XYZ file of C-alpha atoms in Angstrom:
565
model
C 21.675 19.703 9.600
C 22.007 17.017 6.500
C 25.447 16.314 8.090
C 22.844 14.295 11.501
C 22.659 11.606 9.062
C 25.618 9.166 10.026
C 26.451 5.485 9.606
C 24.038 3.903 12.429
C 20.618 6.482 10.603
C 21.127 4.734 7.530
C 21.811 1.274 9.222
C 18.769 1.405 11.565
C 16.516 3.711 8.527
C 16.671 0.779 6.626
C 16.611 -2.197 9.382
C 13.449 0.051 10.714
C 11.990 0.263 6.928
C 11.327 -3.669 6.836
C 9.127 -3.249 10.498
C 7.544 -0.730 8.179
C 6.610 -2.773 5.939
C 4.683 -5.032 8.488
C 2.698 -2.227 9.922
C 1.572 -1.123 6.405
C -0.180 -4.337 5.765
C -2.260 -4.105 8.073
C -2.806 -0.484 7.001
C -3.241 -0.854 3.753
C -7.137 -0.798 3.890
C -6.939 2.305 6.054
C -4.214 4.270 3.630
C -6.035 5.737 1.343
C -7.913 10.229 1.510
C -9.830 8.252 4.889
C -12.203 10.909 4.919
C -16.126 9.455 3.989
C -17.469 11.522 1.168
C -20.538 10.452 -1.327
C -20.779 10.915 -4.802
C -21.372 13.571 -6.480
C -22.501 14.303 -10.334
C -20.069 15.153 -13.182
C -20.533 18.848 -12.823
C -19.065 19.324 -9.022
C -19.637 18.783 -5.657
C -22.981 20.675 -5.406
C -23.678 23.591 -3.663
C -20.142 26.100 -3.750
C -18.059 25.698 -0.127
C -15.575 27.519 -0.326
C -15.319 31.535 -2.241
C -13.309 30.335 -6.129
C -11.317 32.865 -7.409
C -12.298 33.440 -10.904
C -9.932 31.048 -12.827
C -5.713 32.485 -13.592
C -6.528 35.924 -11.321
C -4.030 36.156 -8.897
C -6.017 35.006 -5.819
C -6.305 36.326 -2.558
C -6.311 33.765 0.787
C -5.486 33.608 4.222
C -1.477 33.805 3.561
C 1.239 31.246 4.646
C 2.351 33.497 7.283
C 0.869 36.014 9.027
C 2.379 38.524 6.838
C 1.743 38.494 2.775
C 0.075 36.319 0.729
C 1.706 35.196 -2.439
C -0.091 35.069 -5.707
C 0.540 32.643 -8.650
C 2.883 33.695 -11.117
C 1.283 32.234 -14.414
C 3.914 31.952 -17.072
C 3.444 33.613 -20.154
C 1.197 31.506 -22.919
C 3.569 30.570 -25.230
C 3.283 27.123 -25.527
C 0.475 25.811 -28.277
C -0.058 22.442 -28.703
C 0.723 20.560 -32.250
C -2.802 19.149 -32.336
C -5.775 21.596 -34.223
C -8.395 22.232 -31.344
C -11.632 23.031 -32.242
C -13.075 26.452 -31.137
C -15.560 24.876 -28.598
C -14.165 24.720 -25.179
C -15.929 21.809 -24.426
C -14.388 20.005 -26.820
C -10.741 18.902 -27.028
C -8.401 16.867 -29.593
C -6.026 14.275 -28.053
C -4.123 12.231 -30.182
C -6.792 9.201 -29.607
C -9.929 11.583 -30.721
C -12.327 14.463 -29.755
C -13.429 14.062 -25.796
C -16.135 16.110 -24.428
C -15.902 17.776 -21.194
C -19.012 19.765 -19.358
C -18.863 22.541 -16.469
C -18.170 22.519 -13.209
C -19.187 24.454 -9.621
C -16.282 26.395 -9.877
C -16.455 30.013 -12.332
C -15.306 29.367 -15.952
C -13.560 25.550 -14.971
C -14.269 23.043 -17.303
C -13.534 18.809 -16.889
C -12.922 16.000 -18.797
C -13.575 12.705 -17.359
C -12.341 9.300 -17.278
C -10.781 9.695 -20.840
C -9.125 6.467 -22.073
C -5.285 6.520 -21.409
C -4.103 3.220 -21.558
C -5.687 -0.413 -23.178
C -8.060 -2.162 -20.729
C -5.353 -4.515 -19.116
C -7.639 -7.617 -20.248
C -6.967 -11.075 -20.519
C -3.094 -11.478 -21.574
C -2.722 -7.526 -20.627
C -3.746 -8.521 -16.927
C -0.158 -8.272 -15.086
C 1.427 -6.999 -17.839
C 2.781 -3.322 -18.452
C -0.051 -0.627 -20.162
C -0.334 -0.981 -23.662
C -1.575 1.636 -26.056
C -4.809 2.222 -26.192
C -7.056 2.172 -29.810
C -8.531 5.693 -31.285
C -11.789 6.141 -31.816
C -13.914 7.917 -34.598
C -16.174 9.636 -32.552
C -16.125 11.355 -29.854
C -15.551 10.430 -27.098
C -18.203 11.392 -23.639
C -16.233 12.752 -20.898
C -18.532 14.562 -19.035
C -19.589 11.051 -16.346
C -16.817 10.092 -13.464
C -15.610 6.793 -14.629
C -15.439 2.790 -13.531
C -12.662 2.566 -9.633
C -9.956 -0.413 -10.477
C -11.107 -3.434 -8.334
C -10.182 -3.781 -5.079
C -12.041 -5.077 -1.738
C -14.641 -3.949 -0.804
C -14.890 -4.240 2.869
C -12.652 -2.847 5.330
C -11.982 0.966 7.012
C -11.442 2.345 2.799
C -14.741 1.238 1.962
C -16.373 1.555 5.086
C -15.865 5.339 5.429
C -15.426 6.004 1.569
C -18.192 6.141 -0.847
C -15.786 4.772 -4.254
C -17.573 4.288 -7.474
C -18.528 0.631 -8.993
C -15.417 -0.958 -9.988
C -13.736 -2.543 -12.929
C -10.974 -3.770 -14.833
C -11.628 -1.286 -18.028
C -10.454 1.292 -15.682
C -7.319 2.996 -17.042
C -8.831 6.584 -16.915
C -7.503 10.088 -15.917
C -9.757 13.469 -15.218
C -9.083 17.066 -16.141
C -9.938 20.339 -14.673
C -9.020 23.346 -16.617
C -9.936 26.454 -16.838
C -11.992 27.579 -19.702
C -9.271 30.276 -20.997
C -5.990 28.136 -19.774
C -2.877 28.546 -21.815
C 0.151 27.327 -20.937
C -0.557 27.112 -17.712
C 1.240 24.422 -14.604
C -0.093 21.562 -14.444
C -0.578 19.377 -10.800
C -1.265 15.723 -11.422
C -2.688 13.823 -8.938
C -2.154 10.012 -7.368
C -4.752 9.041 -5.244
C -4.209 7.039 -1.774
C -5.251 3.700 0.077
C -2.840 1.530 0.405
C -2.113 0.497 -3.058
C -4.958 -2.260 -2.937
C -7.795 0.632 -2.356
C -9.146 3.875 -3.783
C -9.459 6.311 -7.167
C -9.442 9.064 -8.719
C -12.595 9.637 -9.450
C -13.804 9.592 -5.698
C -15.526 12.679 -5.085
C -13.565 14.953 -2.754
C -10.925 14.236 -5.410
C -12.331 16.992 -8.118
C -10.187 19.224 -8.649
C -11.845 22.440 -10.311
C -11.077 24.172 -6.861
C -6.876 24.525 -7.218
C -7.987 24.189 -11.309
C -9.759 28.055 -10.779
C -6.630 29.318 -9.094
C -4.409 28.987 -12.179
C -3.903 25.721 -13.358
C -4.432 22.398 -15.446
C -4.796 19.389 -13.017
C -4.700 15.730 -13.486
C -5.905 12.896 -11.287
C -5.795 8.902 -13.001
C -6.426 5.980 -11.480
C -4.142 3.074 -11.811
C -4.055 -1.068 -10.670
C -4.249 -1.763 -7.365
C -4.196 -4.474 -5.177
C -2.478 -8.065 -6.829
C -3.599 -6.587 -9.954
C -0.586 -3.468 -9.836
C 1.093 -5.452 -7.735
C 1.580 -9.121 -8.008
C 5.689 -10.255 -8.244
C 6.114 -13.959 -8.985
C 9.103 -16.653 -9.827
C 6.705 -17.087 -13.238
C 6.332 -13.525 -14.082
C 10.120 -12.850 -13.580
C 10.500 -15.051 -15.921
C 7.951 -14.169 -17.816
C 9.500 -10.746 -18.253
C 12.352 -11.647 -19.298
C 14.650 -8.934 -18.008
C 12.104 -5.998 -18.371
C 9.499 -4.652 -15.436
C 7.933 -6.981 -13.385
C 5.391 -6.305 -10.244
C 5.079 -2.484 -10.741
C 1.994 -2.383 -13.085
C 0.590 -0.585 -11.153
C 3.303 2.260 -10.627
C 3.619 1.702 -14.589
C 0.009 3.012 -15.254
C 0.781 5.850 -13.104
C 4.063 6.701 -16.193
C 1.161 6.055 -19.084
C -0.703 8.179 -17.938
C 2.348 10.935 -16.930
C 3.361 10.144 -20.881
C -0.748 11.018 -21.815
C -0.131 14.429 -20.236
C 3.157 14.956 -22.291
C 1.450 14.327 -25.481
C -1.772 15.894 -24.659
C -1.895 18.584 -21.918
C -1.393 21.514 -24.452
C -4.749 20.950 -25.507
C -6.136 21.008 -22.763
C -4.126 25.267 -21.797
C -1.370 23.592 -20.251
C 2.034 22.864 -20.398
C 3.910 19.561 -20.698
C 7.307 21.381 -19.120
C 5.838 23.010 -15.700
C 4.392 19.959 -14.347
C 4.105 18.957 -10.547
C 3.484 15.443 -9.185
C 0.956 15.885 -5.849
C 0.145 12.706 -3.964
C -1.081 11.265 -0.088
C -0.525 8.501 1.595
C 0.089 5.583 -0.855
C 0.070 8.397 -3.581
C 2.881 9.925 -1.706
C 5.077 6.558 -1.811
C 4.211 6.176 -5.770
C 5.966 9.651 -5.999
C 8.858 7.872 -4.100
C 8.930 4.876 -6.732
C 8.699 8.020 -9.528
C 11.734 10.100 -7.643
C 13.423 6.328 -8.317
C 13.269 5.514 -11.121
C 14.203 6.411 -14.920
C 11.133 5.546 -16.786
C 9.604 8.414 -14.909
C 12.491 11.218 -15.691
C 11.662 14.561 -17.373
C 7.752 13.424 -17.384
C 7.775 16.059 -14.410
C 9.808 18.503 -12.319
C 8.065 19.098 -8.715
C 6.734 16.829 -6.309
C 4.517 17.370 -3.235
C 4.105 14.148 -1.415
C 1.423 14.125 1.475
C 2.082 11.622 4.650
C 4.057 9.418 2.316
C 6.731 8.928 4.970
C 10.783 8.582 4.308
C 11.342 7.296 0.156
C 13.021 4.623 2.034
C 10.838 1.346 1.016
C 11.099 -1.198 -1.630
C 10.163 -4.863 -1.803
C 12.970 -7.218 -2.153
C 11.783 -9.105 -4.773
C 12.202 -13.017 -3.833
C 10.177 -11.633 -0.627
C 8.014 -9.741 -2.700
C 7.854 -13.160 -5.015
C 6.650 -15.459 -1.389
C 4.073 -13.611 -1.426
C 2.777 -13.323 -4.305
C 3.219 -17.286 -4.382
C 1.233 -17.013 -0.861
C -1.948 -15.731 -2.783
C -2.025 -17.383 -5.543
C -1.783 -21.028 -3.503
C -4.941 -18.793 -1.373
C -6.671 -18.486 -4.468
C -5.963 -21.874 -5.594
C -4.075 -21.223 -8.748
C -0.670 -22.717 -9.594
C 0.163 -20.857 -12.214
C -0.351 -17.253 -13.707
C -2.524 -18.451 -16.608
C -5.146 -19.539 -13.621
C -4.398 -15.494 -11.906
C -5.513 -14.635 -15.908
C -8.479 -16.414 -15.962
C -9.769 -15.608 -12.430
C -12.369 -12.802 -11.649
C -10.836 -9.367 -11.408
C -13.339 -8.557 -8.248
C -12.058 -11.899 -6.936
C -8.136 -10.984 -7.231
C -9.456 -7.373 -6.115
C -10.960 -8.344 -2.762
C -7.872 -10.805 -2.365
C -5.861 -9.898 1.265
C -2.693 -8.627 -0.090
C 0.136 -6.283 0.613
C 0.973 -4.201 -2.205
C 4.037 -3.011 -2.763
C 6.922 -1.273 -4.930
C 8.856 -4.097 -5.851
C 13.238 -3.661 -6.838
C 12.507 -5.225 -10.228
C 16.525 -3.593 -11.284
C 14.604 -2.348 -14.543
C 11.868 1.002 -13.218
C 13.150 0.477 -9.559
C 16.760 -0.463 -7.913
C 17.268 1.634 -5.300
C 14.960 3.815 -2.906
C 14.351 7.455 -3.864
C 16.523 8.402 -0.510
C 19.497 6.407 -1.446
C 19.877 8.104 -4.963
C 19.829 11.549 -2.925
C 22.323 10.155 -0.734
C 24.473 8.854 -3.144
C 24.329 12.308 -5.021
C 22.425 11.094 -7.723
C 18.998 12.533 -7.597
C 17.014 13.650 -10.394
C 16.664 17.845 -10.998
C 13.029 17.437 -8.928
C 12.126 20.290 -6.587
C 10.706 18.608 -4.124
C 7.754 19.390 -0.522
C 7.218 16.699 1.995
C 5.099 16.719 4.556
C 3.091 14.835 7.043
C 0.028 15.425 9.781
C -0.092 15.756 13.253
C -1.970 12.730 14.483
C -1.143 10.354 11.072
C -1.752 6.828 13.946
C -5.612 7.989 15.172
C -7.123 6.946 12.223
C -5.423 3.334 12.602
C -6.489 2.816 15.798
C -10.644 3.719 15.613
C -11.737 2.000 18.224
C -9.071 0.468 19.389
C -9.156 -0.381 23.861
C -6.791 2.081 26.213
C -3.773 -0.139 26.188
C -2.269 -0.997 29.871
C 1.545 -0.548 30.826
C 2.397 -3.818 29.696
C 0.123 -3.888 26.685
C 1.530 -0.396 26.019
C 4.824 -2.062 26.153
C 3.995 -4.626 24.017
C 2.582 -2.588 21.368
C 5.825 -0.649 20.490
C 7.798 -3.414 20.565
C 6.778 -3.374 17.241
C 8.793 -0.608 15.820
C 11.886 -1.372 18.830
C 13.974 -3.660 19.874
C 14.254 -1.301 22.900
C 10.533 -0.198 24.252
C 11.466 0.949 26.886
C 14.084 3.762 25.211
C 11.552 4.401 22.645
C 8.570 5.561 25.649
C 10.683 7.637 27.481
C 10.814 10.261 24.842
C 7.345 10.362 24.674
C 6.533 10.871 28.562
C 3.419 9.667 30.325
C 2.570 13.224 31.499
C 2.768 14.995 28.018
C 0.196 12.301 26.743
C -3.532 11.988 28.428
C -3.983 7.881 27.540
C -1.191 5.295 27.028
C -3.623 4.706 23.094
C -2.639 8.571 23.009
C 1.560 8.145 23.770
C 0.929 5.144 21.197
C -0.704 7.120 18.712
C 2.214 9.670 18.770
C 4.712 7.310 18.330
C 3.172 4.922 15.564
C 2.938 8.935 14.248
C 6.210 9.459 14.114
C 7.524 5.875 13.350
C 5.697 5.550 10.478
C 5.360 8.989 8.501
C 6.235 12.453 10.686
C 10.607 11.033 10.835
C 10.551 9.286 7.504
C 9.448 12.104 6.278
C 11.788 14.380 8.750
C 14.986 12.256 7.413
C 14.207 12.416 3.230
C 13.692 15.721 3.822
C 16.926 16.530 6.003
C 18.648 14.553 2.945
C 17.283 15.577 -0.429
C 18.939 19.340 -1.510
C 16.219 21.925 -1.528
C 12.943 20.749 -0.120
C 9.940 22.174 1.691
C 8.567 20.432 4.793
C 5.136 21.316 6.551
C 3.442 19.976 9.105
C 0.008 19.846 9.052
C -1.855 20.354 12.191
C -4.947 22.787 12.013
C -8.488 20.733 13.292
C -11.372 22.521 12.547
C -14.060 23.154 14.867
C -15.935 20.020 13.374
C -13.373 17.350 14.469
C -14.763 14.553 13.152
C -14.407 11.318 15.401
C -12.765 13.330 17.601
C -9.775 12.167 15.727
C -7.284 15.427 15.504
C -5.191 15.906 12.633
C -5.422 12.492 11.413
C -3.945 9.942 7.915
C -5.388 12.061 5.423
C -7.743 15.286 7.289
C -5.488 17.952 5.179
C -7.293 16.299 1.775
C -10.682 18.458 2.786
C -8.660 21.504 2.837
C -6.088 21.039 -0.592
C -9.050 20.224 -2.857
C -11.753 23.023 -1.521
C -14.387 20.181 -1.444
C -15.610 19.400 2.786
C -19.286 18.263 1.865
C -19.626 14.128 2.364
C -17.350 13.419 4.689
C -19.057 12.305 8.070
C -18.875 14.637 10.978
C -18.317 17.791 8.679
C -21.004 19.796 7.298
C -21.390 20.858 4.094
C -19.873 23.921 4.077
C -16.361 25.767 5.731
C -16.668 27.086 8.259
C -15.278 30.883 7.671
C -11.944 29.815 9.823
C -11.471 26.410 7.651
C -11.899 29.260 4.745
C -9.109 30.079 5.434
C -7.051 27.621 6.530
C -8.206 25.968 2.206
C -7.192 29.068 0.547
C -3.898 29.507 2.441
C -3.038 25.439 1.701
C -4.665 25.842 -1.852
C -2.835 28.861 -2.752
C 0.776 27.012 -1.569
C 0.178 24.274 -3.344
C -0.551 26.351 -6.936
C 2.356 28.703 -5.611
C 4.635 25.778 -5.928
C 3.524 24.247 -9.115
C 3.787 27.764 -10.679
C 6.774 28.727 -9.708
C 9.062 25.746 -7.151
C 8.242 27.440 -4.121
C 4.908 27.379 -2.118
C 5.797 31.387 -1.201
C 8.343 34.000 -0.722
C 8.208 33.506 3.641
C 8.638 29.445 2.986
C 12.373 28.523 2.774
C 13.376 25.585 1.920
C 14.291 22.660 4.057
C 18.458 24.284 3.191
C 17.052 27.323 5.329
C 17.170 28.361 8.214
C 13.198 28.541 9.823
C 13.032 25.077 8.307
C 9.059 23.830 8.942
C 6.050 25.263 8.056
C 3.064 23.884 10.343
C -0.167 24.474 8.092
C -3.080 25.929 10.846
C -4.427 28.917 11.507
C -2.237 30.865 10.680
C 0.903 29.671 9.143
C 3.416 29.617 11.228
C 7.224 28.782 10.498
C 9.782 26.836 12.832
C 12.860 25.331 13.255
C 11.963 21.995 14.865
C 8.649 19.880 15.397
C 7.436 16.834 16.922
C 10.381 17.456 20.323
C 13.056 17.369 18.426
C 13.287 13.645 18.702
C 12.837 12.178 14.817
C 16.976 11.731 15.168
C 16.897 9.015 18.137
C 13.638 7.854 16.792
C 15.125 6.757 13.479
C 17.949 5.162 16.108
C 15.593 3.818 17.633
C 12.959 1.804 15.550
C 15.563 0.509 13.362
C 17.896 -1.242 15.895
C 20.101 -0.179 19.060
C 21.589 3.043 19.263
C 25.346 1.688 19.458
C 24.577 -0.601 15.429
């Protein structure tokens, strides 16, 4: 399978990534978990919506295949924290001081919310690497959700999703842990949002359901938009050979370092960490896979709708974008930008990207894989069947000429690309366009990556619940309610899953936790190197050899230029 990666496709992928960056700029406001929700209190999501197992016990859920249900094997309790811990399960001693948590809706799972992991990035710390947080003398109240990082208050994400109020003092994380956890696998969530929006404290990211299956779950905030990803010539000079522009990624590294120092106190194993994230969270993981600053901080990764780990902005291009932003804000230097109100910067239109700074990031992760330099990390990656329907919500039906023009944004040969999507297979031109967009932007890059990186597990999420909000199908972010088990608050869905959706959610949660615990999502789910390489996540799960009409090799070539490039 890997032999298909010919030099022409390599060139096509590189060229296509430039076009994708343009497209992503249009999607940035929407590329988060994109399913509306409402706020919940600190103690949990309200009414139980799934059957939550007792923590650490083997879990019976819908099987990932039609044959058997794997159970999570929790490693033996051999690791103890270096810090003395109180007997009270709601108090944990960290390297900055004591934190007090609270109960959750899941039985015997406790939550520790909005714990600072870095100093507030204010004043001179704005547009700089995260700095250490001062210790606290008194017990820290970790019972309430915290602030989001500054971000736009308008756009798709803001319209569809309740996001907690923002504050520049936002570098905090959450921990959900079974009250008897001891050396459990750790899962660390990175939220999506196009690197411009979203929050670890959004209600549908509550981690109690996954923690109840035998893991310690962490989620973190990171700086967004220009506050997290601004590059200018002045910032490059100010960095003086150190990393620049990737401040949000550096925040994520600081959170992972906090995990290494403190997670044992919450019952987690710092040597068994799985990163997982969706959309911008997924391509943040791509950055960690490529960054030496993240070496050793995690052992496994789940990339949900994160593309093909091939996107990395040129610093000169990123600097021009940054200077344009400063001009639009009336600033001639960084001192002016550091003095602006955070909400002004957070709301500014900005195409946030990971930038090749030649320190944290030099080459995309897929190029490291091609060069045999990929880190020793086991990966699961995948995408949803109808990713693009979210981004075309409300679009008019294009006529044939308009469709060719739209597809021309992806390729120099729109007729050839359209030829892979026969009109007879689709009810409308808009549906054809959505399928092409899904393949070019999400699906084929993910398959390209999976066939390049050794020992990678691949999934394709196709399940559509009976509710099917807005008629969008398995759209971008649709899997999130099933991964976290929290459908309540999502427009168009009831407060509780129907029985079939409970089964699907249980099967997905089981596979994710099994992967975190063992490095494999299940005995019946082989890696991409083995026969039957893709697991279709539906009811039931189905192992298949190919998806998307096996057209991705041709799509990749066409979306990067001519087939004979």
